[in-house]
Coordinates of C-alpha atoms in Angstrom, one line a residue:
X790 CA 3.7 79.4 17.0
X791 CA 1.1 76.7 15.4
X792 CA -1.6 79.5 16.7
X793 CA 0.3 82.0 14.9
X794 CA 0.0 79.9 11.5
X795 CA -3.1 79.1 12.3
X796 CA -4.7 82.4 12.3
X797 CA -2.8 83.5 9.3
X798 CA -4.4 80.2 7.4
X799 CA -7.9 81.6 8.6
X800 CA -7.4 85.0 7.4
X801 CA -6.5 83.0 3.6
X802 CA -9.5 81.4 4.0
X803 CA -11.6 84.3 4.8
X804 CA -10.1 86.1 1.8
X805 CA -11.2 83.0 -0.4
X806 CA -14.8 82.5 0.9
X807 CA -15.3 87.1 0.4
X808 CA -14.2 86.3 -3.4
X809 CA -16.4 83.2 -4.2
X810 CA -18.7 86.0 -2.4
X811 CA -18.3 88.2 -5.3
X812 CA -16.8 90.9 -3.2
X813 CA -14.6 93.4 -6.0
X814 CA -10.9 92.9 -5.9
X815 CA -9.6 96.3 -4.6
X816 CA -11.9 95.7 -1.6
X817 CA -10.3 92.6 -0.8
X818 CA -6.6 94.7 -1.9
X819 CA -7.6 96.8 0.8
X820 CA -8.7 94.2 3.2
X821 CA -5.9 92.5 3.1
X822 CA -3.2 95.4 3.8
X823 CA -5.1 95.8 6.9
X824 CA -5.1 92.0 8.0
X825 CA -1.7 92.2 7.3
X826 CA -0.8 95.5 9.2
X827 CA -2.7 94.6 12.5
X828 CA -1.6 90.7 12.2
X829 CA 2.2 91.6 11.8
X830 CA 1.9 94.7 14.4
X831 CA 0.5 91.3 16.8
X832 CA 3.2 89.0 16.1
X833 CA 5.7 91.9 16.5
X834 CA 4.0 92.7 20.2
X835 CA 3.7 89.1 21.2
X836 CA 7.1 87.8 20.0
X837 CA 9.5 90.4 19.5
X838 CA 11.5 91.4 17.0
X839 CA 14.1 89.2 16.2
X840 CA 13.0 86.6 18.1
X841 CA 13.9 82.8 16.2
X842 CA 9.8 82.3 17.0
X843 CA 9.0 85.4 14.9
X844 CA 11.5 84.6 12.0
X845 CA 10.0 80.6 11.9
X846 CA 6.4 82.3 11.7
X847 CA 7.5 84.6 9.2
X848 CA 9.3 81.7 6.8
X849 CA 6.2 80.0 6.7
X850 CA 3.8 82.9 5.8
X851 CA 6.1 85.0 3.5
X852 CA 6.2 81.6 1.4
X853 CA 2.6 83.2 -0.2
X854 CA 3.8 86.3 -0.5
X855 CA 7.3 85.5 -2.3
X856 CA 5.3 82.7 -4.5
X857 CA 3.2 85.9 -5.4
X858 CA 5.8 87.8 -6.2
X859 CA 7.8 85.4 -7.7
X860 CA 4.6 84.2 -10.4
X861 CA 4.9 87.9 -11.0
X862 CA 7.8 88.1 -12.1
X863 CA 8.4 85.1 -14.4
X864 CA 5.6 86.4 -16.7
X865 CA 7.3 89.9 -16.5
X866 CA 9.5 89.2 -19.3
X867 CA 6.8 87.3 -22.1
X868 CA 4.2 89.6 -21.2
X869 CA 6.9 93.0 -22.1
X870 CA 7.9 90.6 -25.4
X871 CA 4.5 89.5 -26.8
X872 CA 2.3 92.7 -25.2
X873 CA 5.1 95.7 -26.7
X874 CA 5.4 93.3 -30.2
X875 CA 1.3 93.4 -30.5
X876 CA 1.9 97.3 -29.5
X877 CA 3.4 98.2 -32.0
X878 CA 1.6 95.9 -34.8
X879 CA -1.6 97.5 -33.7
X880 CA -0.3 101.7 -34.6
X881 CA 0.0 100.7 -37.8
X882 CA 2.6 103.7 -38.3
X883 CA 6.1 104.3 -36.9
X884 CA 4.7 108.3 -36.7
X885 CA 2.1 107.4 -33.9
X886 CA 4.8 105.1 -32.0
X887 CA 7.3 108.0 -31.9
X888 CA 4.0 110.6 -30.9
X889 CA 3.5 108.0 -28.2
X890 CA 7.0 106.8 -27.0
X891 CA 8.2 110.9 -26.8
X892 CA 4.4 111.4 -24.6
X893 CA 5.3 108.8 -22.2
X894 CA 8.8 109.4 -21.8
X895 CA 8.3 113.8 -21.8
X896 CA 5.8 113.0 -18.6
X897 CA 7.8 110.5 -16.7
X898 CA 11.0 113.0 -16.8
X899 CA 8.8 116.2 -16.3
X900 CA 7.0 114.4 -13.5
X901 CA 10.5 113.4 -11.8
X902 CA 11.5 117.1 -11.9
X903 CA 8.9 118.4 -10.1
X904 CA 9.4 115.2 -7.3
X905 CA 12.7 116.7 -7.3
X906 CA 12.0 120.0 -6.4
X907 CA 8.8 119.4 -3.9
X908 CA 11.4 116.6 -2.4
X909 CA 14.8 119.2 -2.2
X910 CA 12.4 122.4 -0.9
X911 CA 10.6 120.3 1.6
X912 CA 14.3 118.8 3.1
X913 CA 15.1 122.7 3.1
X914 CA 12.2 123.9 4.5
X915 CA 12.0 121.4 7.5
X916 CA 16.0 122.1 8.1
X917 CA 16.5 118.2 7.4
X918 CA 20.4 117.3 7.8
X919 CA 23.1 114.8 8.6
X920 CA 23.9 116.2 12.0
X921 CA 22.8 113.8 15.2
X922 CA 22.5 110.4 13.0
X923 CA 24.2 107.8 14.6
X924 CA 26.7 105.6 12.6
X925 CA 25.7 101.7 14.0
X926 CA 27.6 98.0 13.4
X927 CA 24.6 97.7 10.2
X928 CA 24.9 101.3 8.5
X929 CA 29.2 100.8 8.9
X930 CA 28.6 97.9 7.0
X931 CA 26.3 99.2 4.6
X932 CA 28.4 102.1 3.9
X933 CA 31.8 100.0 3.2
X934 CA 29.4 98.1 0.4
X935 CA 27.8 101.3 -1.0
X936 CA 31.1 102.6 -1.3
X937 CA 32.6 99.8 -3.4
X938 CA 29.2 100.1 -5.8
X939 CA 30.0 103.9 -6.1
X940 CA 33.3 102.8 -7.6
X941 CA 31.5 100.9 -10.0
X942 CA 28.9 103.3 -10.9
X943 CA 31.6 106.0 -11.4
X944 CA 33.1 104.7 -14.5
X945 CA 30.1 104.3 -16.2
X946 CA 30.0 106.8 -19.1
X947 CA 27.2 108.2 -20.4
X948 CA 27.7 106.7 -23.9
X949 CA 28.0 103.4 -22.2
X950 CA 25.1 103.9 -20.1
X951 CA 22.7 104.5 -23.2
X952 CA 24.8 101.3 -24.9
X953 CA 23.8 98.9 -22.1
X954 CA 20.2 99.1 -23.3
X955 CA 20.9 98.2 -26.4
X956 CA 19.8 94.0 -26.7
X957 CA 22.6 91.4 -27.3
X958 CA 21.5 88.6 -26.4
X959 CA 17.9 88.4 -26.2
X960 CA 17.5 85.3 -24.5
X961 CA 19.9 86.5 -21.5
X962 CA 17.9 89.4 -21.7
X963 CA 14.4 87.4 -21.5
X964 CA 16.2 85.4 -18.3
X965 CA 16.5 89.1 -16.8
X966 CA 20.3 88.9 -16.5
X967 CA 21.2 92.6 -16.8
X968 CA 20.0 95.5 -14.8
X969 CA 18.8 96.8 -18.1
X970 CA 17.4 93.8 -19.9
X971 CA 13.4 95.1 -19.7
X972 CA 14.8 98.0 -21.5
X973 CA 16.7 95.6 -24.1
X974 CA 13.5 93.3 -24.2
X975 CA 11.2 96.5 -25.3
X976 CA 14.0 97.8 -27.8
X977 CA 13.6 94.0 -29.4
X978 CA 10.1 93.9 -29.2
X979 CA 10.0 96.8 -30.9
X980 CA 12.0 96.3 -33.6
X981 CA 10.3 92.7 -34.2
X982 CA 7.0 95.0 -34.1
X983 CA 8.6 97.4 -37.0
X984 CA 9.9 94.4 -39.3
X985 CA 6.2 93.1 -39.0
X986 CA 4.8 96.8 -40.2
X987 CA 6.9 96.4 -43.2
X988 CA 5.7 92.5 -43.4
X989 CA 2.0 94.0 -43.8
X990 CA 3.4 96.4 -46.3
X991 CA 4.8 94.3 -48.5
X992 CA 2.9 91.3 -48.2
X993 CA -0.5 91.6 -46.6
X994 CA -1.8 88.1 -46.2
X995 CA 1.6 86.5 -44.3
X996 CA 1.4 90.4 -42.3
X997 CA -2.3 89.6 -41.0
X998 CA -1.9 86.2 -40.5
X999 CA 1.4 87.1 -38.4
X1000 CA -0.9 89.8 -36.5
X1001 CA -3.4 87.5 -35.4
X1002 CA -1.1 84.9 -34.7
X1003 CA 0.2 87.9 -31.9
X1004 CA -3.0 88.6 -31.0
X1005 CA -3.6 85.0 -30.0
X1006 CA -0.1 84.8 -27.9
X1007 CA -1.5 88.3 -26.1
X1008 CA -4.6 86.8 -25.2
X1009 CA -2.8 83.9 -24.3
X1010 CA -0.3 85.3 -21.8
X1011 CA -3.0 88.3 -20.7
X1012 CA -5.3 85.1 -19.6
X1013 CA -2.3 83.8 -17.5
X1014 CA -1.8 87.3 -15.8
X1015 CA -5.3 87.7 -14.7
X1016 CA -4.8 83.9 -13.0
X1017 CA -2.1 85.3 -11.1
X1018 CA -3.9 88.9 -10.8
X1019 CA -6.6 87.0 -8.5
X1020 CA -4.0 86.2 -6.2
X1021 CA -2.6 89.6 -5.4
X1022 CA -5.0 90.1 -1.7
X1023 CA -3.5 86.7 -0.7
X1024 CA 0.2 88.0 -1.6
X1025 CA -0.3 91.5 -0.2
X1026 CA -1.7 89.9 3.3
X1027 CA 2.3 87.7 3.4
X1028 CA 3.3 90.6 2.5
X1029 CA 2.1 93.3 4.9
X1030 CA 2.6 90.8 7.3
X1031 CA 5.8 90.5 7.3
X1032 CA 6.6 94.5 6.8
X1033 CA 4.8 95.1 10.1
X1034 CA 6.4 92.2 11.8
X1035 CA 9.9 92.9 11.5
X1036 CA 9.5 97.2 11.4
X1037 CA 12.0 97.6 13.8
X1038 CA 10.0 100.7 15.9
X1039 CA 13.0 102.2 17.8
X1040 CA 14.8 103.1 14.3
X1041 CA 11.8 104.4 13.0
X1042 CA 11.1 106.8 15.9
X1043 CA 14.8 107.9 15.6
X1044 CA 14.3 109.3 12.3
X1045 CA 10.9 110.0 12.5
X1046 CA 10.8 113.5 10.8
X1047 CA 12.8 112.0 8.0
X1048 CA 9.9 109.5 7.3
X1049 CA 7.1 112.2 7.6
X1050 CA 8.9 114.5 5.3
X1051 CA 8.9 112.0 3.0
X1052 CA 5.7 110.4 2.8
X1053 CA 4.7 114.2 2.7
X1054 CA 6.7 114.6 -0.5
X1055 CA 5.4 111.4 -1.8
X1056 CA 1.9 112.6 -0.8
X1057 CA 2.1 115.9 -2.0
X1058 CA 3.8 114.3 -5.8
X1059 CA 0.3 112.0 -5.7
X1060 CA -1.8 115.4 -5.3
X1061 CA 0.5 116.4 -8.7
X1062 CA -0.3 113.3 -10.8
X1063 CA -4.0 113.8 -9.9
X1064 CA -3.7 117.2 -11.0
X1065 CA -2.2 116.3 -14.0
X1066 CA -4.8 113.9 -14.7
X1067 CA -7.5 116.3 -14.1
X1068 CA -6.3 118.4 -16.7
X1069 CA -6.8 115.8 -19.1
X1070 CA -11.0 115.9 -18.1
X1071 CA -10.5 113.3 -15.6
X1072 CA -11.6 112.4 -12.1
X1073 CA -8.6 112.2 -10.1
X1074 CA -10.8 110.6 -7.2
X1075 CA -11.8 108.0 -10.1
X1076 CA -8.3 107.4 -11.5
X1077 CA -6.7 106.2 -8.1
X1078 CA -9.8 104.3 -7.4
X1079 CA -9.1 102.1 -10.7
X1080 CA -5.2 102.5 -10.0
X1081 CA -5.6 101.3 -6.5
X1082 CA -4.9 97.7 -6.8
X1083 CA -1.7 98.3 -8.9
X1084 CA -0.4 100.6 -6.2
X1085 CA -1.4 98.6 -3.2
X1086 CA 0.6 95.8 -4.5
X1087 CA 3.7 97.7 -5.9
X1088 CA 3.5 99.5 -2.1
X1089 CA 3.6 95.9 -0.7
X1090 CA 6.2 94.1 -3.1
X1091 CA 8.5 97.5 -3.3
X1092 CA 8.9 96.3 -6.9
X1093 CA 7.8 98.4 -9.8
X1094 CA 9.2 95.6 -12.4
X1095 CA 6.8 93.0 -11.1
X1096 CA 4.2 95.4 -10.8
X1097 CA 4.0 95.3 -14.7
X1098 CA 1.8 93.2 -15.6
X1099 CA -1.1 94.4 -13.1
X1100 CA 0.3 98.1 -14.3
X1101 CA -0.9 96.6 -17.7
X1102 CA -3.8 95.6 -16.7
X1103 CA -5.2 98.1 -14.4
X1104 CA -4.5 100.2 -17.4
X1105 CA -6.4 98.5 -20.7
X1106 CA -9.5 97.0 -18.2
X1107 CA -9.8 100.3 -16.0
X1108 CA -8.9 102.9 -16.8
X1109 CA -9.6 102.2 -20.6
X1110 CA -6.0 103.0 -22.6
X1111 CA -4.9 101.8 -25.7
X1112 CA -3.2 98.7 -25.1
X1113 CA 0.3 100.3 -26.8
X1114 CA -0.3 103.3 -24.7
X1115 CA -0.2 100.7 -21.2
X1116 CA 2.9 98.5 -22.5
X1117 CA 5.3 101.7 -23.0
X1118 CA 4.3 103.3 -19.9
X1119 CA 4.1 100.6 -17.9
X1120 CA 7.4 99.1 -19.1
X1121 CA 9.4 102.3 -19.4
X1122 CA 8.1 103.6 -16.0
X1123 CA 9.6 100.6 -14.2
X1124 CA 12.7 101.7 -15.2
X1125 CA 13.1 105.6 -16.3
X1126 CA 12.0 108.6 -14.7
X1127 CA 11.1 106.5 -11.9
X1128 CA 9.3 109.7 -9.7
X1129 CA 9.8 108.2 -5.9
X1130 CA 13.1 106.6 -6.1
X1131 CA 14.8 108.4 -8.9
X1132 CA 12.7 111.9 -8.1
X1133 CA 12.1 112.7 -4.4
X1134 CA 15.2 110.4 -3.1
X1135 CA 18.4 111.6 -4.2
X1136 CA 17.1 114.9 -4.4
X1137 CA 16.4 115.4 -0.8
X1138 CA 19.6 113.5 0.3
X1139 CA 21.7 116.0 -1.4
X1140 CA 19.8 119.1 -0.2
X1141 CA 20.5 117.5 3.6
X1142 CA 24.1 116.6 3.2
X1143 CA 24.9 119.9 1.2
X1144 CA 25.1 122.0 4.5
X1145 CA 28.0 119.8 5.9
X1146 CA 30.3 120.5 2.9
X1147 CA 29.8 123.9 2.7
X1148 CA 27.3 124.3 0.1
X1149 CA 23.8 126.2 0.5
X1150 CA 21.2 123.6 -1.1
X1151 CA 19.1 126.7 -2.0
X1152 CA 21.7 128.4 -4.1
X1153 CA 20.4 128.9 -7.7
X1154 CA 24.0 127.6 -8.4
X1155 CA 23.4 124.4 -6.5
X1156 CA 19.5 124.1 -6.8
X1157 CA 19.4 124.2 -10.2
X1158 CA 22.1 122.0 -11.4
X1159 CA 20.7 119.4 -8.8
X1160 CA 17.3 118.9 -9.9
X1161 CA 18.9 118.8 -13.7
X1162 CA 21.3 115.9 -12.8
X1163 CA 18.4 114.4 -10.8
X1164 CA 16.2 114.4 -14.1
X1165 CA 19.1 113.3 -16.5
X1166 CA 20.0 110.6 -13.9
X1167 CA 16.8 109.2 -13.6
X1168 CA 16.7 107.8 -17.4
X1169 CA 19.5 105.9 -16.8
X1170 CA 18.8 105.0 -13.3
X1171 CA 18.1 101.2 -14.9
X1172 CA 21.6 100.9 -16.3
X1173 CA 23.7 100.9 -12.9
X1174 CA 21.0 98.6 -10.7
X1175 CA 17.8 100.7 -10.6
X1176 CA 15.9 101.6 -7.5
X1177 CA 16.2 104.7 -5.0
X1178 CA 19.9 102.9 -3.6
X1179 CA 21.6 103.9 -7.3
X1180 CA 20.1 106.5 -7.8
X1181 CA 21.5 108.2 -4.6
X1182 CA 25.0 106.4 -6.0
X1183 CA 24.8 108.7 -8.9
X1184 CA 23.3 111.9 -8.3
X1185 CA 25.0 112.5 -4.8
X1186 CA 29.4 111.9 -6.4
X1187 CA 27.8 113.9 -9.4
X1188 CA 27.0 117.3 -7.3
X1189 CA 30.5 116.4 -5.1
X1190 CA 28.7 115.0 -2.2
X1191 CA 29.5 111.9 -0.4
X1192 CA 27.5 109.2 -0.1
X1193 CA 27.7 108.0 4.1
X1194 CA 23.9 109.0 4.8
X1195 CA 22.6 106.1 2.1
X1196 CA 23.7 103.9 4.5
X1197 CA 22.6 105.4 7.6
X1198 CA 19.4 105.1 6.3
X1199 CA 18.9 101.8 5.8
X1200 CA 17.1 100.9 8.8
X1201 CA 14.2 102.9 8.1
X1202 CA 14.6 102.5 3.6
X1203 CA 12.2 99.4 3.3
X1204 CA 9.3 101.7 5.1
X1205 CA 10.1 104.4 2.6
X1206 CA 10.6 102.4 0.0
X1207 CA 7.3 101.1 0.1
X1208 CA 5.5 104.7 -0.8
X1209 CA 8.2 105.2 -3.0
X1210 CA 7.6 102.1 -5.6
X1211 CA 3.5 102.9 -5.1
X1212 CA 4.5 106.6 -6.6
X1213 CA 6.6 105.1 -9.0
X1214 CA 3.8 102.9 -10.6
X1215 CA 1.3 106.2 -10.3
X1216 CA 3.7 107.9 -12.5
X1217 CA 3.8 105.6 -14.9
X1218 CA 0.1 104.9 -15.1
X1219 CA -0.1 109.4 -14.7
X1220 CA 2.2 109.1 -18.1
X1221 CA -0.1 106.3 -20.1
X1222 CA -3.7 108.0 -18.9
X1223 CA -2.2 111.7 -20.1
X1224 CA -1.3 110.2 -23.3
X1225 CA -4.2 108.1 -23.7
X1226 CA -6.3 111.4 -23.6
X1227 CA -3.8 114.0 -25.9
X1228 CA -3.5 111.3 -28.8
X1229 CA -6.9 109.6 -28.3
X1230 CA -5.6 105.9 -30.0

């Protein structure tokens, strides 16, 4: 076991001496998903999975990865407040934030319609379905709990769904208390933005002198988030680590052609954003190659919230978009129109079970009204928990479906999950680049 951690300590330090090296950033990203891969796939062969040696090891070297994540986060919430506030400050006219805002938002939701349909035609065309999927002590369990959240989720109205972004209490919001409070935190940072446009209007001196006083505190927290940016190959090396250490293989294999179907949805949805991209004049070989980074760790951390601030950042410093343009995509992306989870999920779930009920997934009838609940669902996705999980939770009872196979799933959901959140963060960096390009800030 000391072997163990002593070999992961070496690869940290090999990480630090190739940076002092001056070797670039998403070499070492890349670098250290391999490390991770091959050192977890090692501890997984030598100790076993399960094993109390395997968990100690693991403790130990996810504390880097979960320190990583956790820095992440608790910038999350300033860097939305002060980055969205200086957004909005820096249009200059409520005109351009509404041209941006309805940009970002039309190619997040246009983007999750067409994850929904490659997703539901590429279930149908492989024959995917519920039949020969064992029930086992951990998807019994997972279904009673998914059951009791489907309650919850079905009494949520729509009007009450759009109310819960609304702010309240903007500190409880700031603390992240509320499934919904990044969209709450944006609303308030935009309005604070607003009240200091008509600040500038009406008295010039106090409005410039509160606009570089923003500037400042965006510098400010920007400096902090490249501190914690450096560390993202020593996070993503705990992390990887610990994803191919405790793969369970035997579940995997069992629902094999589930996982290829997917990644090949998820794949064939990347091939769509570079598309999209290309359209716009761009190299989509160039764009992934800035966006790497952002997507390696958001593939790693399965978290598209605390991929924010390196969403932010990959944006402004590489792939050159207005700093406005990187906030609302970045922030809304994390949470509507979500591609992977909200898209590709839900949407090939209900084309599987649809068959068992009685009901021909290919049916206009069906077909269509799926992929139009799937799109509607995904901007509100944030409002009942967020993630691929909820999503399921509300598109499946909304097309009469039930909602078993979520749980019999979940032994093979954080490997799928993982190429998931990386599509979700492509989206949203697919939705700033395209409007970067039509409005040209």
């Amino acid at each position: 076991m000391l072997i163990s951690l002593g070999s992961f300590a070496v690869l940290l330090v090999t990480l630090v001496v190739l940076a002092r090296k001056g070797l670039a950033l998403s070499t070492r990203v890349l670098l250290s998903l391999v490390l991770g891969l091959a050192f977890g796939s090692l501890l997984q062969a030598f100790f076993g999975v399960g094993s109390e040696s395997l968990d100690t090891i693991l403790s130990w070297t996810n504390l880097v990865g979960s320190a990583y994540v956790s820095l992440l986060k608790v910038i999350i919430m300033p860097l939305i407040l002060v980055a969205m506030i200086a957004a909005v400050l820096r249009l200059e006219e409520l005109s351009t934030l509404g041209r941006v805002g309805s940009s970002v938002l039309g190619v997040l939701l246009g983007t999750t319609l067409v994850a929904a349909m490659i997703g539901g035609l590429l279930a149908a065309g492989f024959n995917l379905s519920v039949d020969g999927l064992v029930e086992g002590e951990r998807e019994l369990a997972r279904a009673a709990v998914l059951i009791e959240r489907q309650d919850r989720v079905a009494d949520l109205s729509v009007p009450a769904l759009l109310a819960s972004f609304l702010p309240t209490n903007i500190f409880s919001d700031l603390s992240g208390s509320r499934p919904t409070s990044i969209i709450a935190v944006v609303i308030f940072a935009i309005l604070i933005g607003i009240a200091g446009l008509r600040l500038l209007a009406v008295a010039p001196q106090e409005g410039q002198a509160l606009k570089r006083g923003v500037d400042i505190a965006q510098d400010w927290v920007m400096h902090l988030v490249r501190l914690i940016i450096a560390l993202t190959p020593y996070g993503v090396l705990a992390l990887m680590t610990k994803v191919a250490a405790s793969s369970d293989s035997q579940d995997i294999w069992n629902l094999l052609e589930f996982i290829a179907v997917s990644y090949l949805a998820i794949f064939l949805m990347f091939g769509v954003h570079g598309l999209l991209v290309s359209l716009t004049g761009l190299s989509p070989i160039a764009f992934f190659k800035k966006a790497f980074p952002a997507l390696v760790f958001a593939f790693t951390s399965r978290s598209s919230a605390a991929t924010i601030p390196l969403n932010i950042e990959t944006q402004v410093k590489a792939l050159g978009n207005h700093p406005s343009i990187a906030s609302l995509s970045a922030s809304f992306g994390a949470t509507i129109g979500q591609n992977g989870c909200a898209g590709i999920y839900p949407a090939m779930l209900a084309v599987m079970i649809a068959p068992s009920v009685g009901l021909d997934p290919l049916a206009p009838e069906f077909f269509l009204v799926l992929m139009l609940v799937v799109t509607i669902s995904s901007f509100g996705i944030a409002g009942v928990g967020g993630g691929a999980t909820f999503a399921a939770l509300v598109v499946l009872p909304t097309m009469g479906l039930p909602v078993t196979l979520v749980a019999l799933l979940i032994s093979i959901e954080p490997l799928i999950d993982m190429a998931r959140t990386a599509l979700n963060v492509s989206g949203s960096m697919t939705a700033g680049t395209m409007t970067q390009q039509w409005l040209k800030l």
